[in-house]
Short mmCIF file of C-alpha atoms in Angstrom, two decimals:
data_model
loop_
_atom_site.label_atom_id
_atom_site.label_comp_id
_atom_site.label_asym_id
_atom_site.label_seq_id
_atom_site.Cartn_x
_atom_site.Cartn_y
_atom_site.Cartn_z
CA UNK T 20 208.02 74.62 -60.09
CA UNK T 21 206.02 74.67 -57.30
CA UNK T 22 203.21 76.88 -56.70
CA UNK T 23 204.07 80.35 -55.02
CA UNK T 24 202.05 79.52 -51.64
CA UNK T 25 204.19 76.54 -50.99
CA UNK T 26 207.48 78.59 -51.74
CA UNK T 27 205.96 81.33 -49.04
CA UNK T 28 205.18 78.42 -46.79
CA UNK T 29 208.45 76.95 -46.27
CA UNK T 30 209.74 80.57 -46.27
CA UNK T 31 207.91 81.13 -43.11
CA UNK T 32 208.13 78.52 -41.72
CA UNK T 33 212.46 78.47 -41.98
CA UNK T 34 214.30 79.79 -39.34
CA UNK T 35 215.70 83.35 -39.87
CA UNK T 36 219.23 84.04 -40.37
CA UNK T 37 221.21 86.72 -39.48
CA UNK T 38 220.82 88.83 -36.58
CA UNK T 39 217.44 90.46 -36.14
CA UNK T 40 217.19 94.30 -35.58
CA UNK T 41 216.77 96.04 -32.65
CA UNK T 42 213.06 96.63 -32.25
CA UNK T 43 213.90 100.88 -32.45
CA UNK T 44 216.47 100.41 -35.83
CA UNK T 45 213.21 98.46 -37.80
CA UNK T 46 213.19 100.46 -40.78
CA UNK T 47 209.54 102.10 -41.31
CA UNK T 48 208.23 101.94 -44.83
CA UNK T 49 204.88 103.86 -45.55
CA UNK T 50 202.09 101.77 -44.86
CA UNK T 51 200.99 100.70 -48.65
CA UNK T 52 203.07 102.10 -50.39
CA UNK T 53 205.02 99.94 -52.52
CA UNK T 54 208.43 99.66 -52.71
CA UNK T 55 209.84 99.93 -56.42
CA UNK T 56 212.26 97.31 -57.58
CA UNK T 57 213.87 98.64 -60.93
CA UNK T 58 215.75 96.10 -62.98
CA UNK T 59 217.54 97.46 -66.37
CA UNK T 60 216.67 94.95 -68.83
CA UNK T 61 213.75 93.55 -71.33
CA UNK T 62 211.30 90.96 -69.79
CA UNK T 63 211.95 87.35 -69.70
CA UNK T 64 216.06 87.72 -68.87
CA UNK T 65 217.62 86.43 -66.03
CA UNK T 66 217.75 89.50 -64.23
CA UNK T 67 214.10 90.12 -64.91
CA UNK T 68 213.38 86.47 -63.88
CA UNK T 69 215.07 86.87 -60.61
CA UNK T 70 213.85 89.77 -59.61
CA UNK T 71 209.98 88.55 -60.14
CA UNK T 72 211.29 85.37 -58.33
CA UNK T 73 212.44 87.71 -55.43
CA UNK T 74 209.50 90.47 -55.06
CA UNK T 75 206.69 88.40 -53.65
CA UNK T 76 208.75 86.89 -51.11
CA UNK T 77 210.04 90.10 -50.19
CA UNK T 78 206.61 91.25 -50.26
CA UNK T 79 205.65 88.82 -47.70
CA UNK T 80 208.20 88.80 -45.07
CA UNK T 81 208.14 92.79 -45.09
CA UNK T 82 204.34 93.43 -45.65
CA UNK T 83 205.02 95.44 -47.83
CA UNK T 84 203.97 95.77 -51.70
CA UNK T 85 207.01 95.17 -54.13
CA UNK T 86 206.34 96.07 -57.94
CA UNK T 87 209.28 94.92 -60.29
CA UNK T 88 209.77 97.68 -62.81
CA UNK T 89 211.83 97.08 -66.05
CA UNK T 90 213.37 100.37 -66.39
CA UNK T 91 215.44 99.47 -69.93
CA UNK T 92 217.82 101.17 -71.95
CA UNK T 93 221.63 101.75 -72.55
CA UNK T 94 222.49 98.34 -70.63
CA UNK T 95 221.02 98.97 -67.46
CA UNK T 96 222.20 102.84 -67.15
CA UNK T 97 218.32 104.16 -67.35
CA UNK T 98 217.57 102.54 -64.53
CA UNK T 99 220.60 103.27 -62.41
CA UNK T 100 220.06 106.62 -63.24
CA UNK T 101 216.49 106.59 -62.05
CA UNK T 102 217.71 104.68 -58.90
CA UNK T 103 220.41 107.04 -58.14
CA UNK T 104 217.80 109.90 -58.53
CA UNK T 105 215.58 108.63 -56.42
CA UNK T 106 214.62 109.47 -52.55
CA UNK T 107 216.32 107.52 -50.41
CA UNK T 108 213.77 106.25 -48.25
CA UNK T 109 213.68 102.70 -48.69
CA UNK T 110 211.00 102.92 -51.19
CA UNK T 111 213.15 102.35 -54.39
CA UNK T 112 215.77 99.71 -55.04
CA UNK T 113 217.15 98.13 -57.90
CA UNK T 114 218.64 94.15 -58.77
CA UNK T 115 222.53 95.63 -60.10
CA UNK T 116 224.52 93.31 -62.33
CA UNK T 117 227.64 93.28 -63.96
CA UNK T 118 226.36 95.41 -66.61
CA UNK T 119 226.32 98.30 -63.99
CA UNK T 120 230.23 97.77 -63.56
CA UNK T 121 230.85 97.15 -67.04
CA UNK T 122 229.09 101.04 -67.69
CA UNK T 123 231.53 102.68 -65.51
CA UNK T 124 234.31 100.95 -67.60
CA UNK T 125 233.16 102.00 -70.77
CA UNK T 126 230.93 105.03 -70.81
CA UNK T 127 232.76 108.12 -70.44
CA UNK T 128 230.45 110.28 -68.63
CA UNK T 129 227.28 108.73 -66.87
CA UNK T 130 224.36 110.90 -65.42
CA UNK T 131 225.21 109.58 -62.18
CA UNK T 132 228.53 108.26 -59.77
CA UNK T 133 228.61 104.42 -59.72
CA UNK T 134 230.37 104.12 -56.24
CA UNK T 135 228.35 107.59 -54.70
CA UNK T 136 225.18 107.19 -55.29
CA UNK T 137 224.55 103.77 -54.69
CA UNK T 138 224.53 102.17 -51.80
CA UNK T 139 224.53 97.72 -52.06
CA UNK T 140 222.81 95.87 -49.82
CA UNK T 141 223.20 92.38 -50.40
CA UNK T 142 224.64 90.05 -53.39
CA UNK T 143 221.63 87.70 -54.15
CA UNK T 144 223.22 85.38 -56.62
CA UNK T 145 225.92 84.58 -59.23
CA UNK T 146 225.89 82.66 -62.59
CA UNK T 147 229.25 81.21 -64.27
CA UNK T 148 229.82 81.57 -67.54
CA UNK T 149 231.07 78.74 -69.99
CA UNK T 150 232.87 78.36 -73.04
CA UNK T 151 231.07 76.38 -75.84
CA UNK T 152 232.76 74.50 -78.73
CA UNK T 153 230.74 72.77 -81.28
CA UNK T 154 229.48 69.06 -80.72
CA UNK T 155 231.92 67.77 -83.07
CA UNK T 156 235.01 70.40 -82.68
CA UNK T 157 238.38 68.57 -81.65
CA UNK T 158 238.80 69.89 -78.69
CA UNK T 159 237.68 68.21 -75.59
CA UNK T 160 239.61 70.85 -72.92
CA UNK T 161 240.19 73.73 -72.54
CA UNK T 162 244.07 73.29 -72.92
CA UNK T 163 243.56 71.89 -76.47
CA UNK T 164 241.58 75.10 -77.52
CA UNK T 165 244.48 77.00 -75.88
CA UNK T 166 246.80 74.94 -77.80
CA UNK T 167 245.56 75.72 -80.81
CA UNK T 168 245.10 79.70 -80.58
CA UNK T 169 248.90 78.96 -79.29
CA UNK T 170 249.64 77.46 -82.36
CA UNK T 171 247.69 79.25 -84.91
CA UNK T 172 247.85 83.07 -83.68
CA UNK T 173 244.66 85.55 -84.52
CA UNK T 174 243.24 82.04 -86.43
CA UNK T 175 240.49 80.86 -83.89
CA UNK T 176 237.38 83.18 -83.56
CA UNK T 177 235.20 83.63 -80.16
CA UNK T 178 231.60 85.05 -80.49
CA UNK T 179 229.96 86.53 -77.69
CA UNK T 180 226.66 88.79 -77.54
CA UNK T 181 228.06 92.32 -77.89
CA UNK T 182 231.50 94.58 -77.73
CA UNK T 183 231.74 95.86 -73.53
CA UNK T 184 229.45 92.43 -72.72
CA UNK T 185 230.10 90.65 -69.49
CA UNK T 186 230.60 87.71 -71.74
CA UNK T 187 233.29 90.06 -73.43
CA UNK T 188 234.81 91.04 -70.58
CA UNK T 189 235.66 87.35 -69.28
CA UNK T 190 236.98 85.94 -72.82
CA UNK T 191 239.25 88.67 -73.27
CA UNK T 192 240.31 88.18 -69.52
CA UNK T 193 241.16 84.29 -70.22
CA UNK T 194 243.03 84.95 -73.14
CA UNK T 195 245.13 87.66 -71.79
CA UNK T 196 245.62 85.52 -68.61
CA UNK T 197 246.37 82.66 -71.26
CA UNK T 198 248.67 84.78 -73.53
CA UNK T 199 247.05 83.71 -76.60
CA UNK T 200 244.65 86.44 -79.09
CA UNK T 201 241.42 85.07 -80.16
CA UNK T 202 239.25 87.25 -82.31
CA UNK T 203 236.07 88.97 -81.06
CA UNK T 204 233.26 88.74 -82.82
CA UNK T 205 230.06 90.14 -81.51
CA UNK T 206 226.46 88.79 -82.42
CA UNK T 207 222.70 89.89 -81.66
CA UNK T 208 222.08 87.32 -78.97
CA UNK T 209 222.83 83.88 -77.79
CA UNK T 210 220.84 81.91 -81.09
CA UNK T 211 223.00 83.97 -83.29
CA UNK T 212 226.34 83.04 -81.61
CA UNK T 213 225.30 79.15 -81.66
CA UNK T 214 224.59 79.44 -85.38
CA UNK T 215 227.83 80.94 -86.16
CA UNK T 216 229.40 78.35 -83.98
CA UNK T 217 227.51 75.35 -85.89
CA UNK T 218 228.31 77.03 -89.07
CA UNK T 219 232.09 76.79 -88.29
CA UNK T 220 231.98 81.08 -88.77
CA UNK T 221 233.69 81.28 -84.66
CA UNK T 222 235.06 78.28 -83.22
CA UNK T 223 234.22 79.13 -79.55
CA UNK T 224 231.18 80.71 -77.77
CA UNK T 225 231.41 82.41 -74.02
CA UNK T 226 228.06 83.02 -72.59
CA UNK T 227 225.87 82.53 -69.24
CA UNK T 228 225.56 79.20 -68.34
CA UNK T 229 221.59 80.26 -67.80
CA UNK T 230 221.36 80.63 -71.51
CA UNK T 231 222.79 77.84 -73.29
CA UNK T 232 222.01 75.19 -70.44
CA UNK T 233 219.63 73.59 -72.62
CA UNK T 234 221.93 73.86 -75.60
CA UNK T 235 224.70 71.57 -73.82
CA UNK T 236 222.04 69.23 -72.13
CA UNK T 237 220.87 67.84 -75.89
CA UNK T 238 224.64 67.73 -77.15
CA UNK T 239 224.29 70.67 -79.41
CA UNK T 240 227.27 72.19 -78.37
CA UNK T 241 230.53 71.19 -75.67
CA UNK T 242 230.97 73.27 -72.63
CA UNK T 243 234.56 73.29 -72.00
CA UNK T 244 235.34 74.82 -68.70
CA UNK T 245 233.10 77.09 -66.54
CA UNK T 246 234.73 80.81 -65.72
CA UNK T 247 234.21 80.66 -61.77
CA UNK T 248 236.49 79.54 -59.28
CA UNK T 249 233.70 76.67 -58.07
CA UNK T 250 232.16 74.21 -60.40
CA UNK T 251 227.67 74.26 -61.02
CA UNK T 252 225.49 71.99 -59.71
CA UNK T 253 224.03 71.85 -63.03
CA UNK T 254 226.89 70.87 -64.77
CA UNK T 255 228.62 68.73 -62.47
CA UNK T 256 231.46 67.04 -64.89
CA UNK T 257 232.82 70.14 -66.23
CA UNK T 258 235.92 71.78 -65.29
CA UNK T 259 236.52 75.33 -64.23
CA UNK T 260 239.18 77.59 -65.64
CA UNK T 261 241.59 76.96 -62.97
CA UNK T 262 241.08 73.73 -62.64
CA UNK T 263 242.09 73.56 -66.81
CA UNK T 264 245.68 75.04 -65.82
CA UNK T 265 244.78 78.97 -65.57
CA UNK T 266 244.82 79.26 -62.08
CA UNK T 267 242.72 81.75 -59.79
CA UNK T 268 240.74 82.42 -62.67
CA UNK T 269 236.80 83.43 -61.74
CA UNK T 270 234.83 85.75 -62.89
CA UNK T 271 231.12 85.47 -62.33
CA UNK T 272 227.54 87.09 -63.57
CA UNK T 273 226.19 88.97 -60.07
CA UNK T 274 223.44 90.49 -58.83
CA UNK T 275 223.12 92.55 -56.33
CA UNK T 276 220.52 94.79 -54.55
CA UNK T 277 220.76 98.36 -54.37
CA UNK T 278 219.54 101.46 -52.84
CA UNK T 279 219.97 105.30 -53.69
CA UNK T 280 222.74 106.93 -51.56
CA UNK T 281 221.77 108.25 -48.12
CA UNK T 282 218.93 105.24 -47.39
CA UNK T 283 218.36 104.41 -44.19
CA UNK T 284 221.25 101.80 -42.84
CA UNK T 285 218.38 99.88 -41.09
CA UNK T 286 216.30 99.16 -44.49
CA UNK T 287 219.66 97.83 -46.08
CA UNK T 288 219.97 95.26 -43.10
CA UNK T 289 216.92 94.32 -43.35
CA UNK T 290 216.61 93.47 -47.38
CA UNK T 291 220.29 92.31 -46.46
CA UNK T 292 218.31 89.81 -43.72
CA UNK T 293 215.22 89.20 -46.04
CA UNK T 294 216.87 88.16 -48.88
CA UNK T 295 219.45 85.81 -47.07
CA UNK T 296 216.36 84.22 -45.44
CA UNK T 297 214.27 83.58 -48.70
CA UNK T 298 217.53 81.86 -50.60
CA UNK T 299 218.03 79.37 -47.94
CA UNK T 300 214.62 77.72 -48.74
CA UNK T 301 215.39 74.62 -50.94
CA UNK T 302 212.46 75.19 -53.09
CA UNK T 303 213.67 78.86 -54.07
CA UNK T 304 217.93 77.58 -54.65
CA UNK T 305 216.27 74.27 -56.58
CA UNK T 306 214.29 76.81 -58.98
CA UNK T 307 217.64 79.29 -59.33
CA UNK T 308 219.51 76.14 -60.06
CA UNK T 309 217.42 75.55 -62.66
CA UNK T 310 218.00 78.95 -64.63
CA UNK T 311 221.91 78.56 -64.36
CA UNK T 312 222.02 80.83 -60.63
CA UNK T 313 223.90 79.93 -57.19
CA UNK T 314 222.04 81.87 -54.25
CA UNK T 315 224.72 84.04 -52.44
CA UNK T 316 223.21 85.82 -49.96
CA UNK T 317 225.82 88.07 -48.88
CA UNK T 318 226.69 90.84 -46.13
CA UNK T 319 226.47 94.28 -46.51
CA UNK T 320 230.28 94.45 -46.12
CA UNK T 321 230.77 91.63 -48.80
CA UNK T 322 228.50 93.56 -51.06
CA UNK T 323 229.66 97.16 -50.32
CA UNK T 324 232.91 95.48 -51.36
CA UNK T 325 231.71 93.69 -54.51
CA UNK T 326 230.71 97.42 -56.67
CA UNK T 327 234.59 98.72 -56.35
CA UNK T 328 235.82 95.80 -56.81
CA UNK T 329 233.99 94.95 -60.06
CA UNK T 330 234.53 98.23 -61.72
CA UNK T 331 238.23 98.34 -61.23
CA UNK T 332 238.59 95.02 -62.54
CA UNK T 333 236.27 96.13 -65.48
CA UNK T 334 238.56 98.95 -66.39
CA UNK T 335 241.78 97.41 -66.41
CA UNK T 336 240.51 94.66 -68.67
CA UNK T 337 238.88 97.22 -71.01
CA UNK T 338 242.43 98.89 -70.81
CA UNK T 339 244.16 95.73 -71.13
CA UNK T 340 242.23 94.91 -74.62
CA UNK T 341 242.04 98.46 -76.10
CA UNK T 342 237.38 98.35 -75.57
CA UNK T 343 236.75 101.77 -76.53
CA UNK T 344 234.99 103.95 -74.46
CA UNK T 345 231.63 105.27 -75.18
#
């Protein structure tokens, strides 16, 4: 990786894209004062990861100090909370994921409204999940596995990292688009899955293509077919979903920035503008490769679309499966 400086370098010296705000619509953050970027989850995750990846750039095309805040608890819902709460001047935003869809689905109540009181500015990036077999299982596609559950109903297991999990949500939304019944067995974390899978205790694994990279790259385990509608850079040879005969499958990790309710449309376009300018260095997309990520980049339209969207499709899987609510 290279050295921050260079990444800033090539930053400014890239051409901007997007279209640049009229000079009286620049939003005006305090001089100094930083701007607070919560993110939900324990130090050292992806989302965490990104986020510190993100701040100093942001930092330097806006002038502006950015502190990355891990605000965790109750899968991300603290710090939603503490975003939604917060005054919407610009000065507080927060890197979403699916986990903030996947809490509308599931909790009952939550201390704040999921489409009210946020407002998205851009979609940053995406990671595809991937289904793992074991290095010596006898399946080599995804149609074989699919065979078999066919075959042998409620006999094949599938391990993910928790009950209400993104990786939850897409297995149960492969085999229900499959018509077969795997059963669900949650674990405490990716090594726990993978040791259940080499022990022969679950016969497939779903989980972020960031976390078990390194796991398929030595041969520990088989990636069958990736859950997004594209195929990764990183993993070049392997199929997607719909390309394995479950067509317009994809379903994706994202991550989005967003702002409390009521900020400033300005300071949304320009984050929007910011953020689509520091993914198109090569440096940055090489080093978001690297931890399983595509840069997106998106449009405030595209990501005012993406919160709805995701939560509906969260709660009719949830419904589809019987996930109880919280």
């Amino acid at each position: 990786m290279l050295p921050r400086r260079m990444v800033l370098a090539r930053l400014l010296a890239a051409p901007a894209l997007g279209h640049a705000l009229p000079a009286a619509a620049q939003p005006a953050w305090a001089p100094g004062r930083p701007i607070r970027f919560f993110q939900g989850f324990a130090p050292g995750g992806t989302t965490d990861i990104l986020a510190r990846l993100l701040a100093p750039l942001l930092a330097e095309a806006l002038g502006q100090p950015v502190v990355v805040e891990n605000r965790v608890g109750a899968g991300g819902t603290v710090a939603a909370d503490a975003l939604a709460k917060a005054r919407p001047d610009g000065h507080t935003m927060m890197l979403l994921n699916n986990g903030f869809a996947a809490a509308a689905a599931l909790f009952e109540r939550l201390p704040y409204d999921p489409l009210a009181d946020i407002a998205p500015a851009t979609v940053v990036a995406t990671m595809p999940l991937v289904l793992l077999v074991a290095a010596n299982a006898p399946y080599a596609k995804l149609a074989e596995l699919l065979a078999a559950a066919h075959a042998r109903p409620d006999a094949l297991n599938v391990a993910t990292v928790g009950v209400g999990s993104t990786q939850h949500f897409v297995a149960e939304a492969l085999w229900a688009q499959a018509g077969v019944h795997l059963t669900h067995i949650p674990y405490r974390g990716t090594p726990a899955a993978l040791i259940a899978l080499r022990n022969g205790e679950v016969q497939v694994v779903v989980e972020t293509v960031g976390a078990v990279l390194g796991h398929i790259s030595s041969g520990e385990v088989r990636a069958l077919a990736l859950s997004t509608a594209a195929r990764f850079s990183g993993l070049p040879k392997t199929a997607t979903v719909a390309e394995s005969g479950i067509g317009n499958f994809d379903l994706a990790t994202w991550y989005a920035i967003g702002f409390p309710a009521g900020t400033p449309e300005a300071v949304l376009a320009r984050i929007q503008s910011e953020t689509r300018r520091a993914l198109a260095d090569p440096v940055l997309a090489a080093r978001l490769g690297e931890i399983g990520l595509s840069p997106v980049g998106s449009s405030l339209a595209e990501a005012r679309a993406l919160i709805p969207r995701e939560i509906t499709r969260a709660r009719e899987i949830a419904t589809r499966v019987n996930i109880p609510r919280q």
